[in-house]
Amino acid sequence: MRADSPSTYEVRQSRLRTTGIVVLCSLLPVTAMTIGLQDLSTRYMFFIIGLGFEATILALFRRRVGSAVRRELLIAIDEQGVYLGPDKYGRPAMRESWSNIDSIVHFKGCVWTTSSRPNPDRHVGIVRGSSIVTSRAIDGWWFSVRRAAAAADHFGGGSPVLRAPYFDQVPREWFHTIRLPREWLAANSGSRAD
């Protein structure tokens, strides 16, 4: 191994970012509870409403807070392959070996859920053949394409992290594939050094 060779690329759930989000979301309920505590006899409804909203926020963020406390691994690129951790849509963690990976892509797309207007998320996906065979939403943490590409090139034999097209429907289930456009495949066919 060369002295200047890249190390394993890892991204873990950020404690600082999660704390900041929870604090920002809690400002209004805490303010309402503070107003209620100033004169509990007449403003008790402020306290009750604030307490209810705070309990709801903590319940919604319970899984993310637990993941941040454990510093859960979200993505790793190493000599064994690519590890994609669980995401907010409930897709399970999985590891793909380099023999099953043609390239790694990052892209934006709307996850197909019951919501009529889903928000677009950033994703990391694994390409095999002409399709993205699995992907994970990476909303909420920074994905360093340069460092990830260096690790993929070092460990995977010249498989860079490419930018895939935008997809307006990304399956929520991990086992559905996303077909890549022929023109994108033609333009990026030489991405892997065999």
XYZ file of C-alpha atoms in Angstrom, residues 10-193:
184
model
C -16.589 6.294 6.359
C -19.498 8.525 7.275
C -21.210 8.183 10.623
C -24.321 9.823 12.015
C -23.386 13.269 13.319
C -24.091 13.965 16.982
C -23.602 17.713 16.534
C -25.991 18.007 13.569
C -28.645 15.868 15.282
C -28.359 17.937 18.476
C -28.723 21.144 16.482
C -31.838 19.902 14.679
C -33.492 18.720 17.893
C -32.665 22.023 19.641
C -34.062 24.097 16.762
C -37.243 22.035 16.628
C -37.630 22.330 20.405
C -37.378 26.136 20.600
C -41.101 26.796 20.131
C -42.360 24.114 22.566
C -39.807 25.169 25.213
C -40.845 28.821 24.767
C -44.495 27.844 25.234
C -43.653 25.870 28.384
C -41.637 28.816 29.755
C -44.573 31.189 29.208
C -46.854 28.707 30.946
C -44.527 28.353 33.936
C -44.445 32.126 34.535
C -48.044 32.006 35.747
C -49.221 28.413 35.834
C -52.629 29.291 37.260
C -53.711 31.305 34.197
C -51.349 30.119 31.451
C -51.369 26.372 32.103
C -52.560 25.668 28.529
C -49.278 27.071 27.139
C -47.387 24.622 29.342
C -49.573 21.635 28.362
C -49.429 22.417 24.621
C -45.650 22.990 24.750
C -45.138 19.754 26.670
C -47.250 17.854 24.142
C -45.322 19.241 21.168
C -41.971 18.528 22.846
C -42.999 14.920 23.544
C -44.051 14.542 19.887
C -40.743 15.964 18.620
C -38.703 13.660 20.862
C -40.766 10.655 19.763
C -40.227 11.517 16.079
C -36.468 11.961 16.560
C -36.013 8.957 18.869
C -34.465 6.724 16.206
C -32.194 9.434 14.824
C -31.007 10.476 18.289
C -30.231 6.838 19.145
C -28.319 6.465 15.879
C -26.327 9.637 16.592
C -25.491 8.556 20.164
C -24.152 5.234 18.817
C -22.418 7.066 15.923
C -24.052 4.586 13.537
C -22.128 3.871 10.334
C -24.050 5.210 7.323
C -21.652 4.447 4.472
C -18.209 2.851 4.157
C -15.943 2.193 1.176
C -13.128 -0.231 1.971
C -11.272 -3.267 0.624
C -14.324 -5.517 1.157
C -16.655 -3.365 -0.928
C -19.301 -0.746 -0.168
C -21.396 -0.738 2.983
C -24.690 1.167 2.874
C -26.299 1.629 6.267
C -30.005 1.892 7.021
C -31.745 5.116 6.002
C -34.754 7.085 7.185
C -37.072 5.115 4.899
C -36.364 1.850 6.695
C -34.194 0.275 4.012
C -31.878 -2.199 5.786
C -28.109 -2.066 5.902
C -26.243 -4.113 3.316
C -22.748 -4.672 1.962
C -21.849 -5.238 -1.687
C -18.491 -6.752 -2.630
C -16.386 -5.176 -5.395
C -17.091 -8.117 -7.718
C -20.754 -7.035 -7.830
C -20.120 -3.309 -8.349
C -19.629 -1.620 -11.715
C -19.652 1.870 -10.234
C -20.939 3.971 -7.349
C -23.233 6.896 -8.100
C -24.661 9.860 -6.230
C -27.878 11.498 -7.358
C -30.974 13.401 -6.284
C -34.382 11.811 -6.399
C -37.830 11.707 -4.837
C -38.474 8.583 -2.794
C -41.768 6.938 -3.735
C -43.893 7.035 -0.573
C -47.555 7.550 0.284
C -46.949 11.313 0.353
C -48.351 13.176 -2.645
C -45.401 15.611 -2.697
C -42.215 13.866 -1.543
C -39.115 15.992 -1.081
C -36.060 15.163 -3.186
C -33.208 13.572 -1.239
C -29.571 12.988 -2.087
C -28.763 9.304 -2.575
C -25.791 6.980 -2.947
C -26.359 3.984 -5.218
C -24.556 0.910 -6.490
C -24.631 0.278 -10.239
C -24.560 -3.206 -11.720
C -25.036 -3.524 -15.450
C -27.493 -0.860 -16.613
C -29.291 -0.264 -13.316
C -28.855 1.130 -9.830
C -29.489 -2.063 -7.861
C -29.655 -0.450 -4.418
C -29.493 3.041 -2.983
C -29.713 4.851 0.322
C -30.905 8.367 1.124
C -28.040 10.469 2.471
C -30.083 13.458 3.594
C -28.705 15.039 6.752
C -24.976 14.417 6.337
C -22.251 15.583 3.986
C -21.145 13.181 1.253
C -17.585 13.951 0.117
C -17.551 12.787 -3.494
C -13.829 13.494 -3.883
C -12.791 11.375 -0.876
C -15.295 8.636 -1.695
C -14.049 8.494 -5.302
C -10.426 8.246 -4.119
C -11.317 5.339 -1.816
C -13.344 3.612 -4.552
C -10.475 4.035 -7.017
C -7.965 2.616 -4.524
C -9.984 -0.324 -3.205
C -12.275 -1.087 -6.158
C -9.913 -1.028 -9.091
C -10.835 2.259 -10.712
C -14.520 2.618 -9.925
C -15.181 6.341 -9.392
C -18.205 7.893 -7.744
C -20.251 9.280 -10.628
C -23.125 11.751 -10.737
C -26.245 9.978 -12.012
C -29.306 11.751 -13.460
C -32.175 13.062 -11.315
C -34.952 10.520 -10.677
C -38.489 11.628 -9.863
C -39.334 8.219 -8.370
C -36.909 6.262 -6.207
C -38.358 3.011 -4.768
C -38.582 2.889 -1.012
C -37.886 -0.864 -0.977
C -34.226 -1.871 -1.180
C -34.771 -4.658 -3.734
C -36.163 -2.486 -6.581
C -33.782 -1.358 -9.314
C -33.617 2.010 -11.081
C -32.892 1.876 -14.812
C -30.201 4.269 -15.989
C -30.681 6.148 -19.310
C -28.802 4.690 -22.288
C -27.119 7.990 -23.106
C -25.760 8.231 -19.532
C -24.502 4.640 -19.703
C -22.825 5.297 -23.067
C -21.117 8.430 -21.744
C -19.895 6.648 -18.585
C -19.215 3.151 -19.934
C -15.458 3.453 -19.450
C -15.734 4.439 -15.790
C -14.384 1.176 -14.427
C -10.869 0.000 -15.135
